PDB file of C-alpha atoms in Angstrom:
ATOM      1  CA  GLN J   1       0.000   0.000   0.000  1.00 62.00           C
ATOM      2  CA  LEU J   2       2.915   2.350   0.698  1.00 69.00           C
ATOM      3  CA  VAL J   3       4.269   1.736  -2.799  1.00 70.00           C
ATOM      4  CA  SER J   4       0.968   2.710  -4.391  1.00 67.00           C
ATOM      5  CA  ARG J   5       0.655   5.804  -2.176  1.00 68.00           C
ATOM      6  CA  MET J   6       4.127   7.181  -2.945  1.00 71.00           C
ATOM      7  CA  ALA J   7       4.527   6.254  -6.608  1.00 72.00           C
ATOM      8  CA  TRP J   8       6.804   8.292  -8.849  1.00 71.00           C
ATOM      9  CA  MET J   9       3.817  10.463  -9.813  1.00 74.00           C
ATOM     10  CA  ASN J  10       3.127  11.285  -6.145  1.00 78.00           C
ATOM     11  CA  PRO J  11       6.516  11.322  -4.373  1.00 80.00           C
ATOM     12  CA  LEU J  12       5.220  13.549  -1.587  1.00 79.00           C
ATOM     13  CA  GLY J  13       2.638  10.944  -0.595  1.00 76.00           C
ATOM     14  CA  LEU J  14      -0.204  13.461  -0.520  1.00 76.00           C
ATOM     15  CA  ALA J  15      -3.740  12.359   0.359  1.00 68.00           C
ATOM     16  CA  GLU J  16      -5.003  13.061  -3.151  1.00 76.00           C
ATOM     17  CA  PRO J  17      -4.609  11.280  -5.546  1.00 76.00           C
ATOM     18  CA  THR J  18      -4.761   8.008  -3.680  1.00 75.00           C
ATOM     19  CA  ASN J  19      -3.318   5.691  -6.345  1.00 78.00           C
ATOM     20  CA  PRO J  20      -1.033   5.996  -9.400  1.00 79.00           C
ATOM     21  CA  GLU J  21      -3.895   5.703 -11.897  1.00 82.00           C
ATOM     22  CA  ASP J  22      -5.698   8.677 -10.350  1.00 84.00           C
ATOM     23  CA  ALA J  23      -2.448  10.664 -10.336  1.00 83.00           C
ATOM     24  CA  VAL J  24      -1.861  10.038 -14.041  1.00 83.00           C
ATOM     25  CA  ALA J  25      -5.500  10.896 -14.802  1.00 87.00           C
ATOM     26  CA  LYS J  26      -5.235  14.216 -12.922  1.00 86.00           C
ATOM     27  CA  TRP J  27      -1.983  15.117 -14.727  1.00 86.00           C
ATOM     28  CA  GLN J  28      -3.587  14.341 -18.084  1.00 88.00           C
ATOM     29  CA  GLU J  29      -6.691  16.332 -17.143  1.00 89.00           C
ATOM     30  CA  MET J  30      -4.511  19.300 -16.198  1.00 86.00           C
ATOM     31  CA  ARG J  31      -2.486  18.988 -19.387  1.00 87.00           C
ATOM     32  CA  GLN J  32      -5.633  18.987 -21.531  1.00 88.00           C
ATOM     33  CA  LEU J  33      -6.899  22.307 -20.172  1.00 83.00           C
ATOM     34  CA  GLU J  34      -6.932  24.902 -22.890  1.00 80.00           C
ATOM     35  CA  VAL J  35      -5.344  28.304 -22.562  1.00 79.00           C
ATOM     36  CA  ASP J  36      -8.016  30.819 -23.499  1.00 71.00           C
ATOM     37  CA  GLY J  37      -6.749  34.033 -21.943  1.00 72.00           C
ATOM     38  CA  GLY J  38      -9.120  33.905 -18.999  1.00 70.00           C
ATOM     39  CA  PRO J  39     -12.741  34.867 -18.537  1.00 71.00           C
ATOM     40  CA  ARG J  40     -14.273  38.111 -19.772  1.00 74.00           C
ATOM     41  CA  LYS J  41     -14.578  40.996 -17.334  1.00 74.00           C
ATOM     42  CA  SER J  42     -17.873  41.267 -15.556  1.00 70.00           C
ATOM     43  CA  LYS J  43     -19.607  44.094 -13.745  1.00 70.00           C
ATOM     44  CA  ARG J  44     -20.665  41.755 -10.936  1.00 75.00           C
ATOM     45  CA  GLY J  45     -18.278  39.529  -9.064  1.00 73.00           C
ATOM     46  CA  SER J  46     -14.809  38.494 -10.118  1.00 78.00           C
ATOM     47  CA  PRO J  47     -14.812  35.697 -12.695  1.00 75.00           C
ATOM     48  CA  SER J  48     -11.004  35.691 -12.841  1.00 76.00           C
ATOM     49  CA  PHE J  49     -10.675  35.111  -9.115  1.00 80.00           C
ATOM     50  CA  ASP J  50     -13.403  32.445  -9.191  1.00 81.00           C
ATOM     51  CA  ARG J  51     -11.593  30.600 -11.966  1.00 80.00           C
ATOM     52  CA  ILE J  52      -8.280  30.769 -10.121  1.00 81.00           C
ATOM     53  CA  VAL J  53      -9.894  29.390  -6.957  1.00 85.00           C
ATOM     54  CA  VAL J  54     -11.533  26.513  -8.871  1.00 83.00           C
ATOM     55  CA  ASN J  55      -8.306  25.569 -10.689  1.00 84.00           C
ATOM     56  CA  PHE J  56      -6.243  25.915  -7.528  1.00 87.00           C
ATOM     57  CA  SER J  57      -8.531  23.680  -5.502  1.00 86.00           C
ATOM     58  CA  GLN J  58      -8.892  21.138  -8.298  1.00 86.00           C
ATOM     59  CA  PHE J  59      -5.190  20.850  -9.181  1.00 87.00           C
ATOM     60  CA  LEU J  60      -3.431  21.702  -5.899  1.00 88.00           C
ATOM     61  CA  PRO J  61      -1.492  18.379  -5.657  1.00 87.00           C
ATOM     62  CA  GLN J  62      -0.179  18.852  -9.199  1.00 88.00           C
ATOM     63  CA  TYR J  63       0.914  22.423  -8.415  1.00 89.00           C
ATOM     64  CA  ILE J  64       2.727  21.231  -5.286  1.00 89.00           C
ATOM     65  CA  HIS J  65       4.513  18.512  -7.260  1.00 88.00           C
ATOM     66  CA  ALA J  66       5.480  21.064  -9.915  1.00 89.00           C
ATOM     67  CA  LEU J  67       6.975  23.154  -7.087  1.00 92.00           C
ATOM     68  CA  LEU J  68       8.868  20.048  -5.926  1.00 90.00           C
ATOM     69  CA  VAL J  69      10.357  19.578  -9.405  1.00 89.00           C
ATOM     70  CA  LEU J  70      11.350  23.243  -9.584  1.00 92.00           C
ATOM     71  CA  ALA J  71      12.882  23.114  -6.091  1.00 91.00           C
ATOM     72  CA  MET J  72      14.832  19.984  -7.038  1.00 90.00           C
ATOM     73  CA  LEU J  73      16.121  21.595 -10.234  1.00 90.00           C
ATOM     74  CA  HIS J  74      17.098  24.729  -8.331  1.00 89.00           C
ATOM     75  CA  ALA J  75      18.887  22.743  -5.641  1.00 88.00           C
ATOM     76  CA  PHE J  76      20.662  20.490  -8.136  1.00 87.00           C
ATOM     77  CA  LEU J  77      21.650  23.048 -10.775  1.00 88.00           C
ATOM     78  CA  PHE J  78      22.169  26.299  -8.901  1.00 86.00           C
ATOM     79  CA  ARG J  79      23.224  25.277  -5.414  1.00 80.00           C
ATOM     80  CA  SER J  80      25.165  22.024  -5.559  1.00 79.00           C
ATOM     81  CA  TYR J  81      25.122  18.608  -7.166  1.00 75.00           C
ATOM     82  CA  PHE J  82      25.148  17.279  -3.611  1.00 79.00           C
ATOM     83  CA  ALA J  83      22.025  19.121  -2.424  1.00 85.00           C
ATOM     84  CA  CYS J  84      19.844  16.909  -0.242  1.00 87.00           C
ATOM     85  CA  LEU J  85      16.433  17.268  -1.883  1.00 88.00           C
ATOM     86  CA  PRO J  86      17.098  15.583  -5.267  1.00 90.00           C
ATOM     87  CA  TRP J  87      19.020  12.769  -3.624  1.00 91.00           C
ATOM     88  CA  LEU J  88      16.288  12.149  -1.046  1.00 91.00           C
ATOM     89  CA  VAL J  89      13.665  11.908  -3.796  1.00 90.00           C
ATOM     90  CA  LEU J  90      15.920   9.455  -5.655  1.00 90.00           C
ATOM     91  CA  TRP J  91      16.569   7.314  -2.560  1.00 90.00           C
ATOM     92  CA  GLN J  92      12.891   7.273  -1.635  1.00 89.00           C
ATOM     93  CA  THR J  93      11.996   6.086  -5.139  1.00 87.00           C
ATOM     94  CA  VAL J  94      14.705   3.420  -5.007  1.00 86.00           C
ATOM     95  CA  SER J  95      13.552   2.235  -1.583  1.00 85.00           C
ATOM     96  CA  LEU J  96      10.025   1.828  -2.943  1.00 83.00           C
ATOM     97  CA  LEU J  97      11.130  -0.002  -6.082  1.00 82.00           C
ATOM     98  CA  ILE J  98      13.367  -2.578  -4.362  1.00 81.00           C
ATOM     99  CA  PRO J  99      11.371  -5.788  -3.932  1.00 79.00           C
ATOM    100  CA  LEU J 100      10.811  -7.354  -0.521  1.00 75.00           C
ATOM    101  CA  GLU J 101      12.078 -10.765  -1.629  1.00 75.00           C
ATOM    102  CA  THR J 102      15.595 -11.697  -2.703  1.00 72.00           C
ATOM    103  CA  MET J 103      16.121 -11.114  -6.405  1.00 71.00           C
ATOM    104  CA  GLU J 104      17.255 -14.063  -8.531  1.00 74.00           C
ATOM    105  CA  LYS J 105      19.728 -11.923 -10.476  1.00 74.00           C
ATOM    106  CA  VAL J 106      21.441 -10.730  -7.294  1.00 72.00           C
ATOM    107  CA  PRO J 107      21.328 -13.615  -4.801  1.00 74.00           C
ATOM    108  CA  GLN J 108      24.215 -12.118  -2.768  1.00 76.00           C
ATOM    109  CA  VAL J 109      21.910  -9.416  -1.417  1.00 73.00           C
ATOM    110  CA  PRO J 110      19.528 -11.100   1.053  1.00 77.00           C
ATOM    111  CA  LEU J 111      16.607  -8.673   0.885  1.00 76.00           C
ATOM    112  CA  SER J 112      14.244 -11.138   2.517  1.00 77.00           C
ATOM    113  CA  GLN J 113      16.322 -11.107   5.736  1.00 79.00           C
ATOM    114  CA  CYS J 114      15.578  -7.424   6.345  1.00 79.00           C
ATOM    115  CA  PRO J 115      12.311  -7.147   8.293  1.00 82.00           C
ATOM    116  CA  VAL J 116       9.550  -5.293   6.492  1.00 82.00           C
ATOM    117  CA  LYS J 117       9.002  -2.921   9.416  1.00 87.00           C
ATOM    118  CA  PHE J 118      12.561  -1.588   9.036  1.00 89.00           C
ATOM    119  CA  ARG J 119      12.098  -1.097   5.290  1.00 85.00           C
ATOM    120  CA  ILE J 120       8.861   0.818   5.931  1.00 85.00           C
ATOM    121  CA  ALA J 121      10.483   2.893   8.669  1.00 91.00           C
ATOM    122  CA  ALA J 122      13.411   3.761   6.374  1.00 90.00           C
ATOM    123  CA  THR J 123      11.065   4.772   3.555  1.00 88.00           C
ATOM    124  CA  LEU J 124       8.978   6.935   5.876  1.00 89.00           C
ATOM    125  CA  ALA J 125      12.141   8.506   7.303  1.00 94.00           C
ATOM    126  CA  LEU J 126      13.291   9.344   3.775  1.00 92.00           C
ATOM    127  CA  ASN J 127       9.859  10.811   3.053  1.00 90.00           C
ATOM    128  CA  GLY J 128       9.979  12.921   6.221  1.00 92.00           C
ATOM    129  CA  LEU J 129      13.451  14.215   5.373  1.00 93.00           C
ATOM    130  CA  MET J 130      12.351  14.935   1.819  1.00 92.00           C
ATOM    131  CA  LEU J 131       9.343  16.943   3.070  1.00 91.00           C
ATOM    132  CA  PHE J 132      11.600  18.844   5.469  1.00 93.00           C
ATOM    133  CA  PHE J 133      14.122  19.751   2.760  1.00 91.00           C
ATOM    134  CA  PHE J 134      11.307  20.604   0.341  1.00 91.00           C
ATOM    135  CA  ALA J 135       9.929  23.079   2.877  1.00 91.00           C
ATOM    136  CA  TRP J 136      13.471  24.311   3.487  1.00 90.00           C
ATOM    137  CA  GLU J 137      14.012  24.959  -0.230  1.00 87.00           C
ATOM    138  CA  LEU J 138      10.673  26.738  -0.611  1.00 87.00           C
ATOM    139  CA  LEU J 139      10.811  28.901   2.484  1.00 89.00           C
ATOM    140  CA  TRP J 140      14.480  29.695   3.138  1.00 83.00           C
ATOM    141  CA  ARG J 141      16.411  29.287  -0.113  1.00 69.00           C
TER     142      ARG J 141
END
């Protein structure tokens, strides 16, 4: 269940979307929106603000993940190749992709001897560190 929650399309592990298929569907829905220059001005109300609020509430997880990608690029390209955020995202993805059983191609690595609770704890620790450094990049860098 942890693997489906924090797939590569949802590395932050946000509550929405709950599975990879929903995440891909939301990205495709966002990509298919047409750029029309915004709504016409109105004498009553604010159609521009209403549209922004609707899009923001509908696509907030995608906007946050776009911010994550931009923060990772900024940390990797402009600060240092050894910045923590891109590496934590990479290690979290690797920890989710490694199978729980020993692989036939690499029998020297006994993956089945590592208890599952330690693998889950390590993945959640990586996720917590990634969230911390993501907030750090957004707020202080």
